[in-house]
Short mmCIF file of C-alpha atoms and ligand atoms in Angstrom, two decimals:
data_model
loop_
_atom_site.label_atom_id
_atom_site.label_comp_id
_atom_site.label_asym_id
_atom_site.label_seq_id
_atom_site.Cartn_x
_atom_site.Cartn_y
_atom_site.Cartn_z
CA MET N 1 88.97 14.68 95.55
CA ARG N 2 92.22 14.86 97.51
CA ALA N 3 95.05 12.79 96.06
CA ALA N 4 98.86 12.49 96.01
CA GLN N 5 100.54 12.35 92.60
CA ILE N 6 104.07 11.49 91.53
CA ILE N 7 104.99 14.38 89.27
CA LYS N 8 108.73 13.82 88.99
CA HIS N 9 110.94 10.93 90.17
CA LYS N 10 112.49 11.43 93.62
CA GLU N 11 110.70 14.79 94.11
CA PRO N 12 107.99 15.35 96.76
CA LEU N 13 104.54 14.23 95.62
CA ARG N 14 101.93 16.83 94.67
CA ILE N 15 99.17 16.63 97.26
CA GLY N 16 95.93 18.44 96.50
CA ASP N 17 92.66 18.32 94.61
CA VAL N 18 92.23 16.40 91.36
CA ALA N 19 89.08 15.50 89.40
CA ASP N 20 86.93 12.71 90.89
CA PRO N 21 87.07 9.47 88.86
CA THR N 22 83.92 8.58 86.90
CA PRO N 23 82.89 4.96 86.16
CA GLY N 24 82.76 3.42 82.69
CA PRO N 25 80.08 0.73 82.19
CA ASN N 26 82.10 -2.03 83.92
CA ASP N 27 83.94 0.12 86.47
CA VAL N 28 83.36 0.60 90.15
CA ILE N 29 84.32 3.68 92.18
CA VAL N 30 85.53 2.86 95.68
CA ARG N 31 85.77 5.39 98.51
CA ILE N 32 89.11 4.62 100.12
CA GLU N 33 89.25 4.15 103.89
CA ALA N 34 92.77 2.71 104.05
CA CYS N 35 95.66 2.40 101.56
CA GLY N 36 99.01 0.79 102.28
CA VAL N 37 102.33 2.41 101.42
CA CYS N 38 104.38 -0.22 99.57
CA ARG N 39 107.98 -0.50 98.46
CA SER N 40 106.64 -0.84 94.91
CA ASP N 41 105.30 2.71 95.24
CA TRP N 42 108.78 3.73 96.28
CA HIS N 43 110.23 1.97 93.19
CA ALA N 44 107.75 3.86 90.98
CA TRP N 45 108.74 7.10 92.70
CA MET N 46 112.44 6.29 92.18
CA GLY N 47 111.87 5.54 88.47
CA ASP N 48 112.96 1.87 88.73
CA TRP N 49 111.67 -1.20 86.94
CA GLU N 50 111.61 -0.07 83.33
CA TRP N 51 113.33 -3.46 82.73
CA VAL N 52 110.07 -5.24 83.63
CA GLY N 53 107.86 -2.68 81.90
CA LEU N 54 106.74 -1.20 85.23
CA SER N 55 107.78 2.40 85.05
CA PRO N 56 104.53 4.39 85.01
CA GLU N 57 103.91 7.46 82.91
CA LEU N 58 103.82 10.55 85.09
CA PRO N 59 101.90 12.13 86.66
CA ILE N 60 100.26 9.20 88.41
CA ILE N 61 98.51 8.54 91.74
CA PRO N 62 100.29 5.57 93.39
CA GLY N 63 98.69 3.11 95.79
CA HIS N 64 97.59 -0.46 95.11
CA GLU N 65 96.64 -1.97 98.48
CA PHE N 66 93.34 -0.66 99.71
CA GLY N 67 90.13 -1.28 101.54
CA GLY N 68 87.04 0.82 101.08
CA VAL N 69 83.34 1.15 100.44
CA ILE N 70 81.67 1.22 97.03
CA GLU N 71 80.48 4.70 96.13
CA GLU N 72 79.22 4.15 92.59
CA VAL N 73 78.91 1.28 90.08
CA GLY N 74 78.88 1.37 86.27
CA ARG N 75 75.62 0.34 84.54
CA GLU N 76 76.92 -3.12 83.51
CA VAL N 77 78.17 -4.09 86.99
CA LYS N 78 76.07 -6.93 88.39
CA ASN N 79 77.83 -8.39 91.45
CA PHE N 80 78.30 -5.25 93.56
CA VAL N 81 76.21 -2.37 94.83
CA ARG N 82 76.87 0.95 96.52
CA GLY N 83 77.81 0.41 100.18
CA ASP N 84 79.59 -2.97 99.71
CA ARG N 85 82.89 -3.18 101.60
CA VAL N 86 85.62 -4.33 99.21
CA THR N 87 89.25 -4.74 98.34
CA ALA N 88 91.08 -5.81 95.17
CA PRO N 89 94.39 -7.45 94.37
CA PHE N 90 97.07 -4.97 93.28
CA HIS N 91 96.91 -6.66 89.85
CA GLU N 92 93.75 -6.38 87.82
CA GLY N 93 92.79 -9.10 85.35
CA CYS N 94 90.88 -8.94 82.06
CA ALA N 95 88.52 -11.83 83.05
CA HIS N 96 88.62 -13.45 79.59
CA CYS N 97 92.19 -14.66 78.83
CA SER N 98 93.07 -18.31 79.46
CA ASN N 99 94.95 -17.46 82.66
CA CYS N 100 92.04 -15.50 84.15
CA LEU N 101 89.64 -18.28 83.12
CA SER N 102 91.81 -20.98 84.72
CA GLY N 103 92.01 -19.25 88.10
CA HIS N 104 95.41 -17.59 87.55
CA SER N 105 94.34 -13.95 87.36
CA ASN N 106 97.80 -12.96 88.64
CA ARG N 107 99.18 -14.22 85.30
CA CYS N 108 96.60 -12.37 83.19
CA ASP N 109 97.78 -11.67 79.64
CA HIS N 110 96.46 -8.11 79.97
CA LEU N 111 97.49 -7.44 83.55
CA ASN N 112 97.12 -3.93 84.93
CA ILE N 113 98.37 -2.56 88.23
CA PHE N 114 96.96 0.33 90.26
CA GLY N 115 99.43 3.19 90.42
CA PHE N 116 101.37 1.83 87.44
CA SER N 117 98.86 1.23 84.62
CA TYR N 118 96.41 3.86 85.88
CA ASP N 119 95.72 5.90 88.99
CA GLY N 120 95.83 4.13 92.35
CA ALA N 121 94.50 4.72 95.84
CA TYR N 122 96.61 7.45 97.45
CA ALA N 123 93.34 9.31 97.07
CA GLU N 124 89.81 9.62 98.40
CA TYR N 125 88.44 7.53 95.53
CA VAL N 126 89.79 4.95 93.09
CA ARG N 127 88.31 3.60 89.87
CA VAL N 128 88.40 -0.21 89.69
CA PRO N 129 88.13 -1.39 86.09
CA ASN N 130 86.14 -4.55 85.40
CA GLY N 131 84.75 -4.45 88.93
CA ASP N 132 82.71 -7.66 88.76
CA PHE N 133 85.86 -9.69 88.17
CA ASN N 134 88.43 -7.72 90.13
CA LEU N 135 86.73 -6.74 93.37
CA ILE N 136 86.63 -8.96 96.43
CA LYS N 137 83.89 -8.55 99.03
CA LEU N 138 85.16 -8.29 102.59
CA PRO N 139 83.68 -10.70 105.15
CA ASP N 140 82.11 -8.92 108.17
CA GLU N 141 85.09 -9.82 110.37
CA VAL N 142 87.62 -8.22 107.99
CA ASP N 143 87.85 -4.43 108.35
CA THR N 144 89.21 -2.06 105.72
CA LEU N 145 92.53 -1.55 107.55
CA THR N 146 93.08 -5.32 107.36
CA ALA N 147 92.10 -5.19 103.68
CA ALA N 148 94.80 -2.59 103.05
CA ALA N 149 97.29 -4.77 104.91
CA ILE N 150 96.40 -7.73 102.68
CA GLY N 151 96.32 -5.86 99.34
CA CYS N 152 99.84 -6.52 98.13
CA ARG N 153 102.54 -7.74 100.50
CA TYR N 154 100.43 -10.02 102.63
CA MET N 155 98.64 -11.74 99.77
CA THR N 156 101.98 -11.98 97.95
CA GLY N 157 103.49 -13.71 101.01
CA TYR N 158 100.43 -15.98 101.19
CA HIS N 159 100.73 -17.03 97.55
CA GLY N 160 104.50 -17.46 97.98
CA VAL N 161 103.90 -19.98 100.77
CA ILE N 162 101.40 -21.83 98.56
CA ARG N 163 103.98 -21.82 95.72
CA SER N 164 106.62 -23.22 98.12
CA GLN N 165 104.46 -26.34 98.66
CA ILE N 166 105.83 -26.46 102.20
CA GLN N 167 104.48 -29.23 104.41
CA PRO N 168 103.82 -29.07 108.18
CA GLY N 169 106.95 -29.77 110.20
CA LYS N 170 109.32 -28.97 107.31
CA TRP N 171 111.84 -26.13 107.19
CA ILE N 172 111.27 -22.98 105.21
CA VAL N 173 113.64 -20.00 105.13
CA VAL N 174 112.28 -16.53 104.49
CA HIS N 175 114.98 -14.17 103.23
CA GLY N 176 114.02 -10.59 104.04
CA ALA N 177 111.76 -9.75 107.01
CA GLY N 178 110.11 -6.70 105.45
CA GLY N 179 106.41 -6.57 104.54
CA VAL N 180 106.29 -9.60 102.24
CA GLY N 181 108.72 -11.59 104.38
CA LEU N 182 106.84 -11.03 107.66
CA SER N 183 103.59 -11.94 105.90
CA ALA N 184 105.10 -15.16 104.55
CA ILE N 185 106.44 -15.96 108.02
CA GLN N 186 102.99 -15.53 109.60
CA VAL N 187 101.34 -17.71 106.93
CA ALA N 188 104.04 -20.42 106.89
CA ASN N 189 103.85 -20.63 110.68
CA ALA N 190 100.04 -20.91 110.54
CA VAL N 191 100.28 -23.90 108.19
CA GLY N 192 102.67 -25.67 110.54
CA ALA N 193 106.02 -25.09 108.81
CA LEU N 194 109.22 -24.42 110.76
CA VAL N 195 110.31 -20.94 109.75
CA ILE N 196 113.80 -19.44 109.74
CA ALA N 197 113.87 -15.67 109.15
CA VAL N 198 116.95 -14.02 107.62
CA ASP N 199 117.56 -10.27 107.63
CA VAL N 200 120.29 -7.76 108.42
CA ASP N 201 118.20 -5.87 110.98
CA ASP N 202 117.78 -7.21 114.52
CA ALA N 203 114.52 -5.27 115.06
CA LYS N 204 113.00 -6.95 111.99
CA LEU N 205 114.24 -10.35 113.20
CA GLU N 206 112.66 -9.73 116.60
CA LYS N 207 109.35 -8.98 114.87
CA ALA N 208 109.83 -12.15 112.78
CA LYS N 209 110.04 -14.17 116.00
CA GLN N 210 106.82 -12.59 117.26
CA GLU N 211 105.17 -13.64 113.99
CA GLY N 212 106.22 -17.25 114.44
CA ALA N 213 109.81 -17.74 113.21
CA VAL N 214 111.46 -20.50 115.27
CA ALA N 215 114.97 -19.32 114.38
CA THR N 216 116.52 -16.13 113.03
CA ILE N 217 119.79 -15.35 111.26
CA ASN N 218 121.35 -11.91 111.00
CA ALA N 219 123.14 -11.99 107.63
CA ARG N 220 125.58 -9.27 108.76
CA LYS N 221 126.74 -11.38 111.72
CA GLU N 222 126.50 -14.96 110.45
CA LYS N 223 127.15 -16.90 107.24
CA VAL N 224 123.59 -17.56 106.10
CA VAL N 225 124.11 -20.80 104.15
CA GLU N 226 126.11 -22.47 106.90
CA ALA N 227 123.74 -21.28 109.62
CA VAL N 228 120.68 -22.64 107.76
CA LYS N 229 122.38 -25.97 107.11
CA GLU N 230 123.24 -26.28 110.78
CA ILE N 231 119.78 -25.35 112.11
CA THR N 232 118.00 -27.63 109.61
CA GLN N 233 120.61 -30.38 109.72
CA GLY N 234 121.24 -30.42 105.99
CA GLY N 235 119.31 -27.61 104.37
CA ALA N 236 115.84 -26.16 104.09
CA HIS N 237 112.98 -27.87 102.26
CA ALA N 238 111.92 -24.55 100.78
CA SER N 239 112.88 -20.92 100.79
CA ILE N 240 111.33 -17.62 99.83
CA GLU N 241 113.38 -14.69 98.60
CA ALA N 242 111.50 -11.45 99.16
CA LEU N 243 114.16 -8.82 98.42
CA GLY N 244 115.42 -9.28 94.87
CA ILE N 245 119.06 -8.85 95.87
CA ARG N 246 121.73 -11.01 94.20
CA GLU N 247 123.39 -12.11 97.44
CA THR N 248 120.15 -13.15 99.16
CA ILE N 249 118.91 -14.96 96.05
CA LEU N 250 122.11 -17.03 95.98
CA ASN N 251 121.93 -17.61 99.75
CA SER N 252 118.37 -18.82 99.31
CA VAL N 253 119.23 -21.32 96.57
CA GLN N 254 122.37 -22.57 98.31
CA SER N 255 120.61 -23.07 101.67
CA LEU N 256 118.26 -25.71 100.24
CA ARG N 257 118.54 -29.44 100.76
CA LYS N 258 118.28 -31.85 97.81
CA GLY N 259 114.93 -31.53 96.07
CA GLY N 260 114.36 -28.16 97.76
CA ARG N 261 112.25 -25.41 96.26
CA HIS N 262 113.26 -21.77 95.89
CA VAL N 263 110.43 -19.26 95.49
CA GLN N 264 111.41 -15.93 93.96
CA ILE N 265 109.12 -13.11 95.03
CA GLY N 266 111.45 -10.12 95.17
CA LEU N 267 111.88 -8.15 91.96
CA THR N 268 115.47 -7.07 91.57
CA THR N 269 116.94 -3.65 92.25
CA ARG N 270 118.68 -1.32 89.80
CA GLU N 271 121.93 -3.11 90.73
CA GLU N 272 120.81 -6.47 89.23
CA GLY N 273 118.57 -4.98 86.53
CA GLY N 274 116.62 -8.25 86.39
CA ILE N 275 119.59 -10.59 85.85
CA VAL N 276 121.23 -12.84 88.47
CA ASP N 277 123.64 -15.73 87.79
CA PHE N 278 122.55 -19.08 89.22
CA PRO N 279 124.69 -22.05 90.41
CA ILE N 280 123.26 -24.22 87.64
CA ASP N 281 125.30 -27.36 88.32
CA VAL N 282 124.13 -27.37 91.93
CA ILE N 283 120.53 -26.96 90.77
CA THR N 284 120.95 -29.91 88.41
CA ALA N 285 122.80 -32.21 90.79
CA MET N 286 120.50 -31.50 93.75
CA GLU N 287 117.31 -31.45 91.67
CA LEU N 288 116.35 -28.07 93.06
CA GLU N 289 113.19 -26.37 91.90
CA ILE N 290 113.10 -22.65 91.16
CA VAL N 291 109.72 -20.99 90.84
CA GLY N 292 108.49 -17.44 90.54
CA SER N 293 105.57 -16.07 92.51
CA ILE N 294 103.65 -12.91 91.69
CA GLY N 295 100.70 -11.47 93.58
CA ASN N 296 97.83 -13.73 94.50
CA PRO N 297 95.09 -14.98 92.17
CA HIS N 298 91.40 -14.45 93.01
CA SER N 299 91.04 -18.19 93.40
CA GLU N 300 93.22 -18.07 96.54
CA TYR N 301 91.37 -15.22 98.28
CA ASP N 302 88.71 -17.51 99.75
CA GLY N 303 91.29 -19.40 101.79
CA LEU N 304 93.07 -16.22 102.83
CA MET N 305 89.85 -14.49 103.94
CA SER N 306 88.67 -17.59 105.83
CA LEU N 307 91.93 -17.86 107.77
CA ILE N 308 91.70 -14.17 108.70
CA SER N 309 87.98 -14.34 109.59
CA LYS N 310 88.60 -17.29 111.92
CA GLY N 311 91.57 -15.65 113.61
CA LYS N 312 94.28 -17.98 112.25
CA LEU N 313 96.01 -15.11 110.45
CA ASN N 314 96.28 -11.53 111.65
CA PRO N 315 97.61 -9.24 108.90
CA LYS N 316 96.81 -6.17 110.99
CA SER N 317 99.55 -7.11 113.46
CA LEU N 318 102.00 -6.09 110.71
CA VAL N 319 100.54 -2.59 110.36
CA SER N 320 103.06 -0.47 112.20
CA LYS N 321 101.55 2.94 111.70
CA GLU N 322 98.48 4.73 110.42
CA VAL N 323 99.57 7.83 108.52
CA GLU N 324 98.15 10.88 106.76
CA LEU N 325 98.15 11.47 103.01
CA ASN N 326 99.83 14.80 103.75
CA ASN N 327 102.97 13.07 105.11
CA ILE N 328 103.46 10.64 102.26
CA SER N 329 106.57 12.23 100.73
CA SER N 330 108.59 11.98 103.94
CA ILE N 331 107.59 8.32 104.34
CA LEU N 332 108.89 7.54 100.83
CA GLU N 333 112.12 9.32 101.73
CA ASP N 334 112.47 7.16 104.88
CA MET N 335 112.05 4.05 102.71
CA THR N 336 115.19 5.01 100.76
CA SER N 337 117.25 4.25 103.86
CA PHE N 338 115.06 1.24 104.88
CA LYS N 339 114.05 3.17 108.03
CA THR N 340 110.42 2.03 107.99
CA LEU N 341 109.37 -1.17 109.78
CA GLY N 342 106.29 -3.14 108.76
CA PHE N 343 103.29 -1.61 107.01
CA HIS N 344 102.41 2.06 106.91
CA VAL N 345 98.78 2.57 106.00
CA ILE N 346 97.19 5.88 104.99
CA THR N 347 93.90 6.26 106.86
CA ASN N 348 93.50 10.05 106.74
CA PHE N 349 93.00 11.53 103.29
CA LYS N 350 92.03 15.09 104.30
ZN1 ZN C 1 93.23 -12.06 81.85
ZN1 ZN C 2 102.77 -3.42 96.81
#
């Protein structure tokens, strides 16, 4: 099959033929129709994230947000057959640890990630381990391009909004209007929250407005904390940080009102190396809540798929460009300078 492999950090990917994957007893082979290009792939390509144990052994095929059609199932697979249209979360669970059993597959004790733990979907086919547990059937109304758009950033934004516990009519700030941020904005707006988008890029803020933000703040032009406090008359009820940058994390925490809830989605950059100082006394005195949010468990896919099927959410509106596998190296290079806007999805693997 055709595939793109990271051979060496920061060097162009090797694009060409590799051996087709073969299924073990519980595996499913999916023919990929669409695979998103994610900033996490860029981090893998850069060689980041060894501080969270997420620096894959090379060579590896990246790609963890896909939609496709089942080509082959292992002999033990019971819930799926050849021809089923499917997607999977970027994180694969073991199905038997206490987290998987309690509906928190995103916290699995034996979590694996496509393109980090094993080969991903920048390829014509991908092997999905433990297919019965990890695959999600696509409703008729949800096409494979939408599935690719959901696979990582969108479902991460969706779970982040659930973690924020935001109520209709309350203020939520989304720091960072990239893929995850725009997704969170669309979802938070759909559930009736009042969304403020913060970014340094006016084009991204314009897109945030189209996706439902009622106010925007350009962090290069305005003081974020003061601007949020003014718009919300005292501070936001919740905020989501989707960048992992020290300054935006602190802005997010300090923009909250008493009892507010900060949701950390962004993993930090090389600069922070996983450590950021927090204004602890403020957190204590204001009874702020700080929670992490990673991926999206299987148990929350039903709600997500229903909202998409019924037209309440439209992840595809965030797909900015369909691209070819052949051009993948130049897209990763553009991501270094944050030139890309929205989702790029590979739909041509020839
Ligand atoms: Zn598990
Ligand atoms: Zn991703």
